[in-house]
Amino acid sequence: MNTPSIAPPPFHVFTGRQVHDVLHDRKRDVLHAVERAYRAHACGRTHNPDSQFLHFPLAQRNRVIALPAHIGEDSEDAAIGIKWIASFPDNIRHGIPRASAALILNDPATGYPMACMEASIISASRTAASAVSALRLLAVERAGKPHVVAFIGAGLIARYVAQYLPLAGVCIERIVMHDVEPRYAEALAERVHREQGFATATEASIGRAIGCADVVVFCTTAATPHVFDATLLAHAPIVLHLSLRDLSSDLILSCHNIVDDADHCLKASTSLQLTHQQTGRRDFITTSLPEMLCGGEVPARDKAVVFSPFGMGVLDIAVAQMVYRTLAPTQPSISQFHFDVERG
């Protein structure tokens, strides 16, 4: 029996501008790709190892994270890849973004690298799509009610979530911006109003920003919890806890908690891990977004609901696959990879 012949794929490099141009006008496609990856994860058709964190003893706020992932080869969305994303918070002081990233996509048939692409846009897009996916499930019973959305942190992730909000299917009355640097909140409020037409405002008090909102989106760079007052969530908002480390353990215990993957979320000093360490249990996690997307029960709205997504590599490679399929047929390849094989 003859073995079918396969060849290594050509190798492509895609810039941030190219990635942006693909994803900017295809937000609904990004959302669908993210939700398909979540459903594949719920069905056991993914492999998403633990993220690996590179830390620096003399600059402890800095880190670089490796996120390898695989979506099963039996799927039309089969993909293999790894994202390498750096977070250097002090970059902001120098006028450059905090986060930067690259992603390598491999050929599922041969394992050969077939593309390298700028990935901070992929990361922001899949994070926003993940947040909006949760929001549209959690807000479905009140979709016709006007919502006030408060952003705590006004950086790149906040901007992308704001761009994806129309896909949530909820009526947005107003968007409120809070940031420890008021000029960032003002700049994002002005940009969101100009580009999307939402009514926007800024709020200097984090407590008032949270208290006025039906939906609270945390996208800060906080390394440890800084929100402790349980009364701030007494009005039972939906909380999209994207930065993972803002809420105290007492607040976590007072809410319904949704994750993307419990094993991943109970790591890396997240609020959920601190709560697990404090209590020795994990039954405060109510459900997961992949389970809800596969028909699982949505938590009651009798108290605040907190969605804390760790951000899985399968989401990055699902979106990267979309970029590759769009650009590869139209872009010249760099070359084919050639490896010297030691024979013996």
Coordinates of C-alpha atoms in Angstrom, one line a residue:
M1 CA 0.0 0.0 0.0
N2 CA 1.4 3.3 -1.1
T3 CA 1.7 6.0 1.5
P4 CA 0.1 9.3 0.3
S5 CA 2.7 11.9 -0.4
I6 CA 2.8 15.1 1.5
A7 CA 5.0 18.1 1.3
P8 CA 6.1 20.7 3.8
P9 CA 4.0 23.9 3.4
P10 CA 5.5 27.2 2.3
F11 CA 6.3 29.7 5.1
H12 CA 4.5 33.0 5.4
V13 CA 5.1 36.1 7.6
F14 CA 2.1 38.3 8.3
T15 CA 2.6 41.8 9.8
G16 CA 0.4 43.5 12.4
R17 CA -1.2 45.7 9.7
Q18 CA -2.1 42.6 7.6
V19 CA -3.6 40.9 10.7
H20 CA -5.5 44.0 11.7
D21 CA -7.0 44.4 8.2
V22 CA -8.3 40.8 8.2
L23 CA -9.8 40.9 11.7
H24 CA -11.1 44.5 11.8
D25 CA -14.1 44.0 9.6
R26 CA -14.7 40.3 10.5
K27 CA -15.6 40.5 14.2
R28 CA -18.5 38.2 13.8
D29 CA -16.3 35.6 12.2
V30 CA -13.8 36.0 15.0
L31 CA -16.6 35.4 17.5
H32 CA -17.8 32.3 15.7
A33 CA -14.2 31.0 15.5
V34 CA -13.7 31.5 19.3
E35 CA -17.1 29.8 20.1
R36 CA -16.2 26.8 17.8
A37 CA -12.9 26.5 19.7
Y38 CA -14.7 26.6 23.0
R39 CA -17.2 23.9 21.9
A40 CA -14.3 21.8 20.7
H41 CA -12.7 22.2 24.1
A42 CA -15.9 21.1 25.8
C43 CA -16.0 18.0 23.7
G44 CA -12.4 17.0 24.4
R45 CA -11.1 17.8 20.9
T46 CA -8.4 20.2 22.0
H47 CA -5.1 20.0 23.9
N48 CA -4.3 23.1 25.8
P49 CA -1.3 22.6 28.1
D50 CA -0.5 25.0 31.0
S51 CA 0.7 28.4 29.9
Q52 CA 4.4 28.8 30.7
F53 CA 5.4 32.0 32.4
L54 CA 8.9 33.5 32.1
H55 CA 9.6 35.9 35.0
F56 CA 12.4 38.3 35.6
P57 CA 13.8 38.6 39.2
L58 CA 15.0 42.2 38.8
A59 CA 11.7 43.3 37.0
Q60 CA 9.0 41.4 38.7
R61 CA 6.1 43.1 36.9
N62 CA 7.4 41.9 33.5
R63 CA 6.6 38.5 32.1
V64 CA 6.5 36.6 28.9
I65 CA 4.0 33.8 28.4
A66 CA 4.0 30.8 26.1
L67 CA 0.6 29.3 25.1
P68 CA 0.9 26.2 23.0
A69 CA -2.3 24.6 21.8
H70 CA -3.8 22.0 19.4
I71 CA -7.3 21.7 18.0
G72 CA -7.9 18.1 17.0
E73 CA -6.9 16.8 13.6
D74 CA -10.3 15.2 13.1
S75 CA -11.9 18.7 12.9
E76 CA -12.2 21.0 9.9
D77 CA -10.7 23.7 12.2
A78 CA -7.6 21.5 13.0
A79 CA -4.7 23.7 14.0
I80 CA -1.4 23.6 15.9
G81 CA 0.4 26.6 17.2
I82 CA 2.0 28.6 20.0
K83 CA 1.6 32.3 21.1
W84 CA 4.5 34.0 22.7
I85 CA 3.2 37.2 24.5
A86 CA 5.1 39.7 26.6
S87 CA 3.7 42.1 29.1
F88 CA 6.0 44.9 30.2
P89 CA 3.7 47.5 32.0
D90 CA 6.3 50.3 32.1
N91 CA 6.3 50.4 28.3
I92 CA 3.3 52.7 28.6
R93 CA 5.5 55.4 30.1
H94 CA 7.6 55.3 27.0
G95 CA 4.6 55.6 24.7
I96 CA 4.6 52.0 23.4
P97 CA 2.1 49.3 24.1
R98 CA 2.3 47.2 27.3
A99 CA 1.8 43.9 25.4
S100 CA 3.5 42.5 22.3
A101 CA 3.2 39.1 20.8
A102 CA 4.0 36.7 18.0
L103 CA 2.3 33.5 17.0
I104 CA 3.7 30.4 15.1
L105 CA 1.1 28.3 13.3
N106 CA 2.1 24.7 12.3
D107 CA 0.9 22.5 9.6
P108 CA -1.3 19.8 11.2
A109 CA -0.2 17.2 8.6
T110 CA 3.6 17.6 8.9
G111 CA 4.2 19.8 12.0
Y112 CA 6.2 22.2 9.8
P113 CA 5.9 25.9 10.7
M114 CA 3.7 27.5 8.0
A115 CA 3.2 31.0 9.4
C116 CA 4.6 33.6 11.8
M117 CA 2.3 36.5 12.5
E118 CA 2.0 39.5 14.8
A119 CA -0.4 38.3 17.6
S120 CA -1.2 41.2 20.0
I121 CA -4.2 42.0 17.7
I122 CA -5.2 38.3 17.7
S123 CA -4.9 38.2 21.5
A124 CA -7.0 41.3 22.0
S125 CA -9.6 40.1 19.4
R126 CA -10.1 36.7 20.9
T127 CA -10.2 38.2 24.4
A128 CA -12.9 40.6 23.3
A129 CA -14.8 37.8 21.5
S130 CA -14.6 35.6 24.6
A131 CA -16.0 38.4 26.8
V132 CA -18.9 39.2 24.4
S133 CA -19.7 35.5 24.0
A134 CA -20.2 35.3 27.8
L135 CA -22.1 38.6 27.9
R136 CA -24.6 37.6 25.2
L137 CA -25.5 34.3 27.1
L138 CA -25.7 36.0 30.5
A139 CA -27.7 39.0 29.4
V140 CA -30.2 37.2 27.1
E141 CA -33.1 37.5 29.6
R142 CA -32.6 41.2 29.8
A143 CA -31.4 41.9 26.3
G144 CA -34.1 44.6 25.7
K145 CA -33.2 46.5 28.8
P146 CA -30.7 49.4 28.3
H147 CA -27.4 48.6 29.9
V148 CA -24.7 50.8 31.3
V149 CA -21.3 49.3 30.8
A150 CA -18.3 50.4 33.0
F151 CA -14.7 49.7 31.9
I152 CA -12.2 49.5 34.7
G153 CA -9.0 50.1 32.8
A154 CA -8.9 51.9 29.5
G155 CA -6.1 50.2 27.5
L156 CA -6.0 48.1 24.4
I157 CA -8.3 45.3 25.7
A158 CA -11.0 47.8 26.8
R159 CA -10.9 49.3 23.3
Y160 CA -11.3 45.9 21.6
V161 CA -14.1 44.8 24.0
A162 CA -15.9 48.1 23.2
Q163 CA -15.6 47.4 19.5
Y164 CA -17.1 43.9 20.0
L165 CA -20.0 45.0 22.3
P166 CA -22.6 45.3 19.4
L167 CA -22.3 41.5 18.9
A168 CA -23.6 40.9 22.4
G169 CA -27.1 41.7 21.4
V170 CA -27.8 44.0 24.3
C171 CA -29.0 47.6 24.3
I172 CA -26.1 49.9 25.4
E173 CA -27.4 53.1 27.0
R174 CA -24.0 54.5 28.1
I175 CA -20.4 53.5 28.5
V176 CA -18.4 54.7 31.5
M177 CA -14.6 54.7 31.6
H178 CA -12.4 54.6 34.7
D179 CA -8.6 54.4 34.7
V180 CA -6.0 55.2 37.3
E181 CA -4.7 57.5 34.6
P182 CA -7.6 59.8 33.9
R183 CA -6.2 60.8 30.5
Y184 CA -6.5 57.2 29.3
A185 CA -10.1 57.1 30.3
E186 CA -10.8 60.4 28.6
A187 CA -9.0 59.3 25.4
L188 CA -10.9 56.0 25.2
A189 CA -14.2 57.6 26.0
E190 CA -13.7 60.1 23.1
R191 CA -12.6 57.4 20.7
V192 CA -15.5 55.0 21.5
H193 CA -18.0 57.8 21.0
R194 CA -16.4 59.0 17.8
E195 CA -16.0 55.5 16.2
Q196 CA -19.0 53.7 17.5
G197 CA -21.5 56.4 18.5
F198 CA -22.1 55.2 22.0
A199 CA -22.8 57.8 24.7
T200 CA -19.7 57.8 26.9
A201 CA -18.5 59.4 30.2
T202 CA -15.5 59.1 32.5
E203 CA -15.7 58.4 36.2
A204 CA -12.8 59.2 38.6
S205 CA -14.2 56.9 41.3
I206 CA -13.9 53.2 40.7
G207 CA -16.7 52.6 43.3
R208 CA -19.1 54.9 41.4
A209 CA -18.1 53.4 38.1
I210 CA -18.9 49.9 39.3
G211 CA -22.0 51.0 41.2
C212 CA -23.7 52.6 38.2
A213 CA -23.1 49.7 35.8
D214 CA -25.1 46.7 34.7
V215 CA -22.0 45.3 33.1
V216 CA -18.5 45.8 34.6
V217 CA -15.4 45.0 32.4
F218 CA -12.1 44.7 34.3
C219 CA -9.1 45.1 32.0
T220 CA -6.4 46.4 34.3
T221 CA -2.8 45.5 34.8
A222 CA -3.4 44.7 38.5
A223 CA -1.2 42.0 40.0
T224 CA -3.1 41.6 43.2
P225 CA -6.7 42.2 44.3
H226 CA -7.7 45.8 44.8
V227 CA -11.5 45.7 45.0
F228 CA -12.7 44.5 48.4
D229 CA -16.0 46.1 49.2
A230 CA -18.8 43.5 48.7
T231 CA -21.5 46.2 48.5
L232 CA -20.1 47.3 45.2
L233 CA -21.6 44.2 43.5
A234 CA -24.8 44.2 45.6
H235 CA -26.8 45.3 42.5
A236 CA -25.9 42.0 40.8
P237 CA -24.1 43.2 37.7
I238 CA -22.4 41.0 35.1
V239 CA -18.7 41.2 35.7
L240 CA -16.3 40.4 32.8
H241 CA -13.2 39.9 34.9
L242 CA -10.7 39.8 32.0
S243 CA -7.7 40.9 34.0
L244 CA -8.3 38.1 36.5
R245 CA -6.7 39.6 39.6
D246 CA -8.9 42.5 40.6
L247 CA -11.4 41.0 43.0
S248 CA -10.9 39.9 46.6
S249 CA -11.6 36.3 47.7
D250 CA -14.7 37.5 49.7
L251 CA -16.1 39.1 46.6
I252 CA -15.5 36.0 44.5
L253 CA -17.2 33.9 47.1
S254 CA -20.3 36.2 47.1
C255 CA -20.8 35.7 43.3
H256 CA -21.6 33.1 40.7
N257 CA -18.3 32.4 39.0
I258 CA -17.9 31.3 35.4
V259 CA -14.5 30.3 33.9
D260 CA -13.2 29.2 30.5
D261 CA -11.4 26.3 32.1
A262 CA -11.2 25.7 35.8
D263 CA -7.8 24.0 35.9
H264 CA -6.2 26.9 34.1
C265 CA -8.0 29.6 36.1
L266 CA -6.8 28.2 39.4
K267 CA -3.2 29.2 38.6
A268 CA -0.9 32.2 38.3
S269 CA -2.2 34.1 41.4
T270 CA -5.6 34.8 39.9
S271 CA -8.4 35.9 42.2
L272 CA -9.8 32.4 41.7
Q273 CA -6.6 30.7 42.8
L274 CA -6.3 32.9 45.9
T275 CA -9.8 31.9 46.8
H276 CA -9.1 28.3 46.2
Q277 CA -6.0 28.6 48.4
Q278 CA -8.0 30.3 51.1
T279 CA -10.9 27.9 51.2
G280 CA -9.3 24.6 50.1
R281 CA -12.2 24.1 47.7
R282 CA -13.4 25.0 44.2
D283 CA -17.1 24.6 44.4
F284 CA -17.4 28.4 44.2
I285 CA -16.9 27.9 40.4
T286 CA -20.5 27.6 39.0
T287 CA -19.9 26.6 35.4
S288 CA -17.8 27.3 32.3
L289 CA -18.4 29.2 29.1
P290 CA -17.7 26.1 27.0
E291 CA -20.3 24.2 28.9
M292 CA -22.9 27.0 28.5
L293 CA -22.1 27.2 24.8
C294 CA -22.9 23.5 24.6
G295 CA -26.3 23.9 26.2
G296 CA -25.4 24.0 29.8
E297 CA -27.4 25.9 32.4
V298 CA -26.7 29.7 32.7
P299 CA -26.5 30.9 36.3
A300 CA -29.4 32.7 37.9
R301 CA -29.2 36.4 38.1
D302 CA -29.9 36.5 41.9
K303 CA -26.4 37.8 42.5
A304 CA -23.4 39.1 40.6
V305 CA -22.1 36.8 37.9
V306 CA -18.3 37.0 37.3
F307 CA -16.7 35.6 34.2
S308 CA -13.0 35.1 34.7
P309 CA -11.4 33.7 31.5
F310 CA -7.8 32.7 31.7
G311 CA -7.5 32.9 28.0
M312 CA -6.7 29.6 26.3
G313 CA -4.2 29.1 23.5
V314 CA -6.8 27.2 21.4
L315 CA -8.6 30.6 21.0
D316 CA -5.4 32.2 19.6
I317 CA -4.7 29.5 17.1
A318 CA -8.4 29.3 16.0
V319 CA -8.2 33.0 15.1
A320 CA -4.7 32.7 13.7
Q321 CA -6.0 29.9 11.4
M322 CA -8.7 32.3 10.1
V323 CA -6.0 34.9 9.4
Y324 CA -3.8 32.3 7.6
R325 CA -6.7 31.0 5.4
T326 CA -7.5 34.6 4.4
L327 CA -3.9 35.8 3.7
A328 CA -1.9 32.7 2.6
P329 CA -3.6 32.3 -0.8
T330 CA -2.9 36.0 -1.7
Q331 CA 0.6 36.5 -0.2
P332 CA 3.9 35.2 -1.5
S333 CA 5.7 32.8 0.8
I334 CA 9.1 33.6 2.2
S335 CA 10.5 30.1 1.4
Q336 CA 10.1 26.5 2.4
F337 CA 11.8 25.4 5.6
H338 CA 14.7 23.1 4.9
F339 CA 16.2 21.1 7.7
D340 CA 19.5 19.3 7.8
V341 CA 18.8 15.8 9.0
E342 CA 21.6 13.9 10.7
R343 CA 21.8 10.4 9.2
G344 CA 23.2 7.5 11.1

